[in-house]
Amino acid sequence: MDTLVAQYSRPLFENEGSSQEEQLELIQTLPPLSLKFALPPIAQPSAFLRATTDDHSNPDCPIKIAHGTTTLAFRFKGGIIVATDSRATAGNWIASQTVKKVIEINNCLLGTMAGGAAGTMCAGVTPQEGPALYYIDSDGTRLAGNLFCVGSGQTFAYGVLDAEYSYDLEDEAALELGRRSILAATHRDAYSGGFINLYHVKEDGWVKHGFSDTNPIFWKTKLDKGEFSNVTSELD
Amino acid sequence: MAALFGQDALTDNGPGYAFSQAPSSAAGGIRERSFYPYTDNGGSTLGIAGEDFTILAGDTRSTSGYNINTRYAPKVFKIGGDDSEGTNATIILSVVGFAADGQILKERLDTIVKMYRYQHGKPMSVKACAQRLSTILYGKRFFPYYVHAILGGLDEEGKGALYSYDPVGSYEREQCRAGGAAASLIMPFLDNQVNFKNQYVPESGEGHALQERPRVPLKRKETEELVRDAFTSAVERHIEVGDGLQMLVVTKDGVEEIYSPLKRD
């Protein structure tokens, strides 16, 4: 009888603790090639995720994920300019002023990142395509184009970029335009700021043109060029 | 209201989700069940990387709401040592937020770093460990660990290395970082005292002629004092911070632990 019971009943605590599979996962040093994502054990994981992490739909959400950004990239005769700010925000908190939003994929490919629902850009020169620029976002949009600005400060960057852009820009002028567009965004968009990260993608690879503090650039632009004349130190 | 009870839970795109802890009942004897697996256990952490050392520190108070659970719950841990005490460890981790998630995260990373050493016959570099921690956190992108993690150690050149993470694995190498309840109190102090932000050379001019105070690597002694100042100040103004200060310092000679009391009110 006892043997029969043992054969057909399951151990009382069979489902306690980690399963065989979970234990194996725990000691695996390498992450699996296809990422296995943990999901909350409820009917609507998406609603849970929104309630806990989406600052936009729930300002009281407990987990604040860092985002908010301005990134831009444009094609011109000398290649591609890629420029970003460096601020990350979580709600009203500035989580970082030194984020590297340009991802150096290899010596001739660059990616940019913008947190939240905003997209990324991919810039590079290939023998097949020449200088190529794509906009990609999290729901699968993929657009080829000459000029993109992405993120919370995109409108401000577009304002400057669209006004001054021409395909026939010289290298120096193109770099300056990228810098100036990000500067405009950091000035008007509270979620953008920090440092300006500038890259030039050429046929034989990309060249980095600094990670420079916006503050001195702002004052230089104002005092030397007379721009931002709305900003004064007088109170009247 | 019916939408909240999720009779059509899979297709319903409405709120379908509530934060209230207690099951609430409605007419018809239908009970709403909520799922809120997180608690904020308060406390604060802070890390500073020096020329040839890295310090991670955390207070030892654990709270839930206005209650103090315990006055000694460590938030800083040694990772990948020889045994459960972390003997001969070279990497340290601090976690703040939901203590249970922090505990599991520490446990997972510790196991992985240990297994790496058994399999490869050499200790894991901080750089590799930092990338791996990011992957672990991102694996729970849709059910995140409610933690702010900071990882410390020495890089390949023996320089202090510090990495900080958001709850889903976005990370960055930095000189200093504060996390947790009093992060907003401590971080501006660190910007000013470690990276000399908004400090200028006296009489170097006005406007864009102003020269920034040149940055110099901090000495270990003054860094420890900076950490202590940051915490004693945070204790004065934040109710979730206090009781004890635990510091782990990594140098080429290993990890040293320093504990000092904080105000217990």
Coordinates of C-alpha atoms in Angstrom, one line a residue:
Chain A
M1 CA 0.0 0.0 0.0
D2 CA 2.7 2.4 1.0
T3 CA 4.6 1.7 -2.2
L4 CA 1.4 2.4 -4.2
V5 CA 0.8 5.7 -2.4
A6 CA 4.5 6.7 -2.9
Q7 CA 4.1 5.9 -6.6
Y8 CA 1.1 8.0 -7.2
S9 CA 1.5 10.9 -4.9
R10 CA 3.9 13.8 -5.4
P11 CA 6.3 15.1 -2.8
L12 CA 4.6 17.8 -0.6
F13 CA 7.2 20.5 -1.3
E14 CA 8.0 19.6 -4.9
N15 CA 7.3 23.1 -6.2
E16 CA 9.1 24.9 -3.4
G17 CA 12.4 26.7 -4.1
S18 CA 14.0 26.9 -7.5
S19 CA 13.2 24.4 -10.2
Q20 CA 15.8 22.2 -11.8
E21 CA 15.8 24.6 -14.8
E22 CA 16.1 27.7 -12.6
Q23 CA 19.0 26.2 -10.7
L24 CA 20.8 25.4 -14.0
E25 CA 20.2 29.0 -15.2
L26 CA 21.7 30.3 -11.9
I27 CA 25.0 28.5 -12.4
Q28 CA 25.3 29.2 -16.1
T29 CA 28.1 31.7 -16.6
L30 CA 27.1 32.7 -20.0
P31 CA 23.7 34.3 -20.7
P32 CA 21.6 32.3 -23.2
L33 CA 21.9 33.5 -26.8
S34 CA 18.2 34.2 -26.9
L35 CA 17.4 36.3 -23.9
K36 CA 14.8 34.7 -21.7
F37 CA 12.8 37.4 -20.1
A38 CA 11.2 37.0 -16.7
L39 CA 7.5 37.9 -16.6
P40 CA 5.3 38.8 -13.6
P41 CA 2.9 35.9 -12.9
I42 CA -0.3 37.7 -13.8
A43 CA -2.8 37.9 -16.6
Q44 CA -1.5 41.3 -18.0
P45 CA 2.3 41.7 -17.6
S46 CA 2.0 44.8 -19.8
A47 CA -0.4 46.5 -17.4
F48 CA 2.0 45.7 -14.5
L49 CA 5.0 47.0 -16.4
R50 CA 3.1 50.2 -17.2
A51 CA 1.9 50.7 -13.6
T52 CA 5.4 50.1 -12.1
T53 CA 7.7 51.8 -14.7
D54 CA 5.9 54.1 -17.0
D55 CA 6.4 57.6 -15.6
H56 CA 4.2 59.1 -18.3
S57 CA 1.0 57.1 -17.5
N58 CA 1.7 56.8 -13.8
P59 CA 3.8 59.7 -12.4
D60 CA 3.8 57.9 -9.0
C61 CA 5.4 54.7 -10.5
P62 CA 7.9 53.2 -8.1
I63 CA 10.6 52.3 -10.6
K64 CA 11.8 55.3 -12.6
I65 CA 13.7 54.2 -15.7
A66 CA 16.2 56.8 -17.0
H67 CA 15.4 58.5 -20.3
G68 CA 14.8 61.8 -22.1
T69 CA 17.2 62.9 -24.8
T70 CA 18.1 64.7 -27.9
T71 CA 20.0 62.9 -30.7
L72 CA 20.5 63.8 -34.3
A73 CA 22.2 62.6 -37.4
F74 CA 22.4 63.8 -41.0
R75 CA 23.9 62.9 -44.3
F76 CA 25.9 65.4 -46.3
K77 CA 28.5 65.4 -49.0
G78 CA 31.4 64.7 -46.5
G79 CA 29.7 61.8 -44.8
I80 CA 27.4 61.7 -41.8
I81 CA 27.3 63.9 -38.7
V82 CA 26.1 62.3 -35.5
A83 CA 25.5 64.4 -32.4
T84 CA 23.8 63.8 -29.0
D85 CA 23.3 65.4 -25.6
S86 CA 24.3 63.4 -22.5
R87 CA 21.5 63.9 -20.0
A88 CA 19.4 61.1 -18.5
T89 CA 16.3 61.9 -16.4
A90 CA 14.1 59.8 -14.2
G91 CA 11.0 61.9 -13.5
N92 CA 12.3 65.3 -12.6
W93 CA 15.6 63.9 -11.3
I94 CA 18.7 64.3 -13.5
A95 CA 20.0 60.7 -13.2
S96 CA 23.2 61.5 -15.2
Q97 CA 24.8 64.3 -17.2
T98 CA 27.5 62.0 -18.7
V99 CA 25.6 59.4 -20.6
K100 CA 27.4 58.1 -23.8
K101 CA 24.4 58.0 -26.2
V102 CA 26.6 57.3 -29.2
I103 CA 27.3 53.6 -29.4
E104 CA 30.6 52.8 -31.3
I105 CA 29.6 49.5 -33.0
N106 CA 32.8 49.2 -34.9
N107 CA 35.3 51.6 -36.6
C108 CA 32.8 52.6 -39.3
L109 CA 29.4 52.0 -37.8
L110 CA 27.7 54.2 -35.1
G111 CA 24.4 53.9 -33.3
T112 CA 22.6 56.4 -31.2
M113 CA 20.3 55.7 -28.3
A114 CA 17.3 57.6 -26.9
G115 CA 15.5 56.2 -23.9
G116 CA 11.7 55.5 -23.5
A117 CA 9.6 55.0 -26.6
A118 CA 12.0 57.1 -28.8
G119 CA 14.0 55.5 -31.5
T120 CA 17.6 54.9 -32.4
M121 CA 19.7 55.8 -35.4
C122 CA 22.2 53.8 -37.2
A123 CA 24.9 55.5 -39.3
G124 CA 27.7 54.0 -41.3
V125 CA 29.5 53.8 -44.6
T126 CA 29.4 50.6 -46.5
P127 CA 30.9 49.7 -49.9
Q128 CA 27.4 48.7 -51.1
E129 CA 25.4 51.7 -49.9
G130 CA 27.9 54.4 -49.4
P131 CA 27.1 56.7 -46.4
A132 CA 23.8 55.2 -45.0
L133 CA 21.5 56.5 -42.3
Y134 CA 18.6 54.7 -40.7
Y135 CA 16.0 55.5 -38.0
I136 CA 14.8 52.5 -36.1
D137 CA 12.4 52.3 -33.1
S138 CA 11.2 49.8 -30.6
D139 CA 8.0 48.9 -32.5
G140 CA 10.0 48.0 -35.6
T141 CA 9.9 51.2 -37.7
R142 CA 12.9 51.4 -40.0
L143 CA 13.4 54.4 -42.2
A144 CA 16.2 55.4 -44.5
G145 CA 16.8 59.1 -44.7
N146 CA 19.1 62.1 -44.9
L147 CA 18.3 63.8 -41.6
F148 CA 16.8 62.7 -38.3
C149 CA 16.4 64.2 -34.9
V150 CA 15.1 62.0 -32.1
G151 CA 13.9 62.4 -28.5
S152 CA 12.2 64.9 -26.3
G153 CA 14.3 67.8 -27.7
Q154 CA 13.9 66.7 -31.4
T155 CA 11.7 69.7 -32.4
F156 CA 14.3 72.2 -31.2
A157 CA 17.1 70.4 -33.0
Y158 CA 15.0 70.2 -36.2
G159 CA 14.3 73.9 -36.0
V160 CA 18.0 74.8 -36.3
L161 CA 19.0 71.8 -38.5
D162 CA 16.2 72.3 -41.1
A163 CA 17.0 76.1 -41.3
E164 CA 20.7 75.7 -42.0
Y165 CA 21.0 72.2 -43.6
S166 CA 22.4 71.7 -47.1
Y167 CA 23.8 68.6 -48.6
D168 CA 26.8 70.5 -49.8
L169 CA 28.0 71.7 -46.4
E170 CA 31.8 71.6 -45.8
D171 CA 33.0 69.3 -43.0
E172 CA 33.6 72.1 -40.5
A173 CA 30.3 73.8 -41.2
A174 CA 28.5 70.4 -40.8
L175 CA 30.1 69.7 -37.5
E176 CA 29.2 73.2 -36.3
L177 CA 25.6 72.7 -37.4
G178 CA 25.3 69.4 -35.5
R179 CA 26.8 71.1 -32.4
R180 CA 24.5 74.1 -32.7
S181 CA 21.4 72.0 -33.1
I182 CA 22.0 70.0 -30.0
L183 CA 22.9 73.3 -28.2
A184 CA 19.5 74.7 -29.1
A185 CA 17.8 71.5 -27.8
T186 CA 19.7 71.6 -24.5
H187 CA 18.7 75.2 -24.1
R188 CA 15.0 74.8 -24.6
D189 CA 14.3 71.2 -23.6
A190 CA 14.7 70.6 -19.8
Y191 CA 15.1 66.9 -20.4
S192 CA 18.2 67.5 -22.5
G193 CA 21.6 68.8 -21.4
G194 CA 25.0 68.0 -20.1
F195 CA 27.6 67.5 -22.8
I196 CA 27.6 67.5 -26.6
N197 CA 28.9 64.3 -28.1
L198 CA 30.0 64.9 -31.7
Y199 CA 31.0 62.3 -34.4
H200 CA 31.8 62.5 -38.1
V201 CA 31.4 59.3 -40.1
K202 CA 33.6 59.2 -43.2
E203 CA 34.3 56.6 -45.8
D204 CA 37.3 55.2 -43.9
G205 CA 35.6 55.2 -40.5
W206 CA 34.3 57.6 -37.9
V207 CA 36.1 60.4 -36.1
K208 CA 35.2 61.6 -32.7
H209 CA 35.0 65.4 -32.3
G210 CA 34.7 65.6 -28.5
F211 CA 32.4 65.3 -25.5
S212 CA 32.1 68.9 -24.5
D213 CA 30.3 70.7 -21.7
T214 CA 27.3 72.7 -23.0
N215 CA 27.7 75.6 -20.6
P216 CA 30.9 77.2 -22.0
I217 CA 29.7 76.5 -25.5
F218 CA 26.5 78.3 -24.8
W219 CA 28.3 81.4 -23.5
K220 CA 30.8 81.3 -26.3
T221 CA 27.9 81.1 -28.8
K222 CA 26.1 84.0 -27.1
L223 CA 29.0 86.3 -26.5
D224 CA 31.1 85.7 -29.6
K225 CA 28.3 85.3 -32.2
G226 CA 25.6 87.4 -30.6
E227 CA 23.1 84.6 -30.7
F228 CA 20.7 83.8 -27.8
S229 CA 20.3 87.5 -27.4
N230 CA 17.1 86.9 -25.4
V231 CA 19.3 85.7 -22.5
T232 CA 20.5 88.7 -20.5
S233 CA 22.0 89.1 -17.0
E234 CA 19.9 92.2 -16.3
L235 CA 16.6 91.8 -14.5
D236 CA 14.7 94.6 -16.1
Chain B
M1 CA -15.5 48.9 -12.4
A2 CA -16.1 45.6 -14.0
A3 CA -13.0 46.0 -16.1
L4 CA -10.9 46.0 -13.0
F5 CA -11.9 42.5 -12.1
G6 CA -10.5 41.2 -15.3
Q7 CA -13.1 38.8 -16.5
D8 CA -11.7 39.5 -19.9
A9 CA -8.2 40.0 -18.6
L10 CA -6.3 38.9 -21.6
T11 CA -7.9 41.2 -24.2
D12 CA -8.8 44.1 -21.9
N13 CA -6.5 47.1 -22.5
G14 CA -8.1 49.1 -19.7
P15 CA -6.4 49.8 -16.4
G16 CA -6.8 46.2 -15.3
Y17 CA -4.3 46.7 -12.6
A18 CA -4.5 48.2 -9.1
F19 CA -1.8 49.1 -6.6
S20 CA -4.0 48.6 -3.5
Q21 CA -2.5 46.0 -1.1
A22 CA -5.7 44.7 0.4
P23 CA -8.2 42.8 -1.6
S24 CA -11.3 45.0 -2.0
S25 CA -14.8 43.6 -2.5
A26 CA -17.5 44.8 -4.7
A27 CA -21.2 44.0 -5.0
G28 CA -21.9 40.5 -5.9
G29 CA -19.2 39.1 -3.7
I30 CA -16.5 39.7 -6.4
R31 CA -13.1 40.3 -4.9
E32 CA -10.3 42.2 -6.5
R33 CA -6.9 40.8 -6.1
S34 CA -3.9 43.1 -6.6
F35 CA -0.3 42.1 -7.3
Y36 CA 2.2 44.5 -5.8
P37 CA 5.4 42.6 -5.1
Y38 CA 7.7 45.5 -4.2
T39 CA 8.5 47.3 -0.9
D40 CA 10.8 50.2 -0.6
N41 CA 13.2 49.5 2.2
G42 CA 14.8 52.9 2.1
G43 CA 18.4 53.6 2.9
S44 CA 21.1 55.1 0.8
T45 CA 24.3 54.0 -0.9
L46 CA 27.3 55.8 -2.4
G47 CA 30.4 54.9 -4.3
I48 CA 33.5 56.8 -5.2
A49 CA 36.4 55.6 -7.4
G50 CA 39.9 56.9 -6.6
E51 CA 43.3 56.6 -8.3
D52 CA 44.0 53.1 -6.9
F53 CA 41.0 52.3 -4.8
T54 CA 37.2 52.2 -4.9
I55 CA 34.9 52.8 -1.9
L56 CA 31.3 51.6 -1.7
A57 CA 29.3 52.6 1.3
G58 CA 25.7 52.2 2.6
D59 CA 23.8 52.9 5.7
T60 CA 22.5 49.8 7.6
R61 CA 19.0 50.9 8.4
S62 CA 16.1 48.9 6.8
T63 CA 12.6 50.5 6.8
S64 CA 9.1 49.8 5.6
G65 CA 7.0 53.0 5.7
Y66 CA 7.7 54.7 9.0
N67 CA 8.8 51.4 10.7
I68 CA 12.4 50.5 11.2
N69 CA 12.8 46.7 10.5
T70 CA 16.4 46.5 11.7
R71 CA 19.3 48.8 12.4
Y72 CA 21.8 46.4 10.8
A73 CA 21.0 45.2 7.3
P74 CA 24.0 45.4 5.0
K75 CA 23.6 47.0 1.6
V76 CA 27.2 46.5 0.4
F77 CA 28.6 43.0 -0.4
K78 CA 31.7 41.3 -1.6
I79 CA 31.2 39.4 -4.9
G80 CA 32.9 36.2 -6.0
G81 CA 35.1 35.4 -3.0
D82 CA 36.4 32.0 -2.0
D83 CA 33.6 31.3 0.4
S84 CA 30.3 32.7 1.7
E85 CA 32.2 35.4 3.7
G86 CA 33.7 36.7 0.5
T87 CA 37.3 36.0 1.4
N88 CA 39.7 37.2 -1.3
A89 CA 36.9 38.9 -3.3
T90 CA 38.0 41.7 -5.6
I91 CA 34.6 43.0 -6.7
I92 CA 32.0 44.7 -4.5
L93 CA 28.4 45.5 -5.1
S94 CA 25.9 47.8 -3.4
V95 CA 22.1 47.5 -3.8
V96 CA 19.4 49.8 -2.5
G97 CA 15.7 49.8 -3.0
F98 CA 13.7 46.6 -2.4
A99 CA 16.0 44.6 -0.1
A100 CA 14.7 41.1 -1.1
D101 CA 15.4 41.9 -4.8
G102 CA 18.8 43.2 -3.8
Q103 CA 19.6 40.0 -1.9
I104 CA 18.7 37.8 -4.9
L105 CA 20.6 40.0 -7.3
K106 CA 23.7 39.8 -5.1
E107 CA 23.3 36.1 -4.8
R108 CA 23.0 35.6 -8.6
L109 CA 25.9 37.8 -9.4
D110 CA 28.0 36.1 -6.7
T111 CA 27.3 32.7 -8.1
I112 CA 28.1 33.7 -11.6
V113 CA 31.4 35.3 -10.7
K114 CA 32.3 32.2 -8.7
M115 CA 31.3 29.8 -11.5
Y116 CA 33.4 31.9 -13.9
R117 CA 36.5 31.4 -11.8
Y118 CA 35.9 27.7 -11.5
Q119 CA 35.4 27.3 -15.2
H120 CA 38.1 29.7 -16.5
G121 CA 40.7 29.4 -13.7
K122 CA 41.0 33.1 -13.4
P123 CA 39.0 35.8 -11.6
M124 CA 36.4 37.8 -13.6
S125 CA 37.4 41.3 -14.5
V126 CA 35.3 44.2 -13.2
K127 CA 34.6 45.2 -16.8
A128 CA 33.2 41.8 -17.6
C129 CA 31.3 41.6 -14.3
A130 CA 29.8 45.0 -15.0
Q131 CA 28.5 43.9 -18.4
R132 CA 27.1 40.6 -16.9
L133 CA 25.2 42.5 -14.2
S134 CA 23.6 44.6 -16.9
T135 CA 22.5 41.5 -18.7
I136 CA 21.1 40.0 -15.5
L137 CA 19.1 43.2 -14.9
Y138 CA 17.8 43.4 -18.5
G139 CA 16.7 39.8 -18.3
K140 CA 14.1 41.1 -16.0
R141 CA 13.1 44.1 -18.2
F142 CA 9.4 43.2 -18.0
F143 CA 9.4 42.4 -14.2
P144 CA 12.3 44.5 -12.9
Y145 CA 14.4 44.1 -9.8
Y146 CA 13.5 47.2 -7.8
V147 CA 17.1 48.1 -7.1
H148 CA 19.7 50.7 -7.8
A149 CA 23.0 48.8 -8.1
I150 CA 26.5 50.1 -7.9
L151 CA 29.5 47.9 -8.7
G152 CA 33.1 48.6 -7.7
G153 CA 36.5 47.2 -8.2
L154 CA 39.9 47.9 -9.8
D155 CA 40.3 47.9 -13.6
E156 CA 42.9 46.2 -15.7
E157 CA 45.4 49.1 -15.0
G158 CA 44.7 48.9 -11.3
K159 CA 42.7 52.2 -11.3
G160 CA 39.5 52.5 -9.3
A161 CA 36.4 51.4 -11.3
L162 CA 32.8 52.2 -10.5
Y163 CA 29.7 51.3 -12.5
S164 CA 26.2 52.4 -11.7
Y165 CA 22.9 50.9 -13.0
D166 CA 19.3 51.8 -13.4
P167 CA 16.8 49.1 -12.5
V168 CA 16.7 47.5 -16.0
G169 CA 20.5 47.4 -16.6
S170 CA 21.4 50.7 -18.3
Y171 CA 24.9 51.4 -16.9
E172 CA 27.8 53.7 -17.0
R173 CA 31.3 53.9 -15.6
E174 CA 31.6 56.9 -13.3
Q175 CA 33.8 58.6 -10.7
C176 CA 31.1 58.8 -8.1
R177 CA 27.4 57.9 -7.6
A178 CA 24.8 58.1 -4.9
G179 CA 21.8 55.8 -4.9
G180 CA 18.6 55.3 -2.9
A181 CA 16.5 57.4 -0.7
A182 CA 19.0 60.2 -0.1
A183 CA 20.6 60.1 -3.6
S184 CA 19.1 63.6 -4.3
L185 CA 20.7 64.9 -1.1
I186 CA 24.1 63.3 -1.6
M187 CA 24.7 63.4 -5.4
P188 CA 24.9 67.2 -5.7
F189 CA 27.5 67.2 -2.8
L190 CA 29.5 64.6 -4.7
D191 CA 29.4 66.6 -8.0
N192 CA 30.9 69.5 -6.1
Q193 CA 33.4 67.7 -4.0
V194 CA 34.6 64.9 -6.3
N195 CA 34.2 66.3 -9.8
F196 CA 34.6 70.0 -8.6
K197 CA 31.4 71.0 -10.5
N198 CA 30.7 74.7 -10.4
Q199 CA 34.1 75.4 -8.8
Y200 CA 36.2 78.0 -10.7
V201 CA 39.7 79.3 -10.3
P202 CA 39.4 82.6 -8.3
E203 CA 39.7 85.8 -10.4
S204 CA 40.1 83.8 -13.6
G205 CA 37.5 86.1 -15.2
E206 CA 33.8 86.3 -16.0
G207 CA 31.4 84.6 -18.3
H208 CA 33.2 82.1 -20.6
A209 CA 36.6 83.3 -19.4
L210 CA 36.0 81.6 -16.1
Q211 CA 38.4 78.7 -15.6
E212 CA 37.2 75.5 -14.0
R213 CA 39.1 74.2 -11.0
P214 CA 41.3 71.5 -12.3
R215 CA 40.3 68.0 -11.2
V216 CA 42.8 66.0 -9.1
P217 CA 42.4 62.3 -8.0
L218 CA 41.3 62.0 -4.4
K219 CA 43.4 60.4 -1.7
R220 CA 41.9 57.5 0.2
K221 CA 41.8 59.3 3.6
E222 CA 40.0 62.3 2.3
T223 CA 37.6 60.1 0.3
E224 CA 36.6 58.2 3.4
E225 CA 36.0 61.6 5.2
L226 CA 33.8 62.7 2.2
V227 CA 31.7 59.5 2.5
R228 CA 31.3 60.0 6.2
D229 CA 30.3 63.7 5.7
A230 CA 27.8 62.7 3.0
F231 CA 26.1 60.2 5.3
T232 CA 26.1 62.2 8.5
S233 CA 24.4 65.0 6.5
A234 CA 21.9 62.6 4.9
V235 CA 21.0 61.3 8.3
E236 CA 20.2 64.8 9.5
R237 CA 17.6 65.3 6.7
H238 CA 16.3 61.9 5.7
I239 CA 14.2 59.7 8.0
E240 CA 15.1 56.5 6.1
V241 CA 18.8 56.9 6.6
G242 CA 20.7 56.2 9.8
D243 CA 21.9 53.6 12.4
G244 CA 25.2 52.6 10.9
L245 CA 27.6 53.3 8.0
Q246 CA 29.2 50.3 6.3
M247 CA 32.1 51.0 3.9
L248 CA 33.9 48.5 1.7
V249 CA 37.2 49.6 0.2
V250 CA 38.9 47.7 -2.6
T251 CA 42.6 48.2 -3.1
K252 CA 45.3 45.9 -4.7
D253 CA 45.5 44.3 -1.2
G254 CA 41.9 43.2 -1.2
V255 CA 38.7 44.4 0.3
E256 CA 38.6 46.2 3.7
E257 CA 35.4 46.6 5.7
I258 CA 34.9 49.6 7.9
Y259 CA 31.8 50.1 10.1
S260 CA 31.0 53.2 12.1
P261 CA 27.9 54.2 13.9
L262 CA 25.4 56.8 12.7
K263 CA 22.7 58.5 14.7
R264 CA 19.9 56.1 15.6
D265 CA 17.0 58.5 15.9

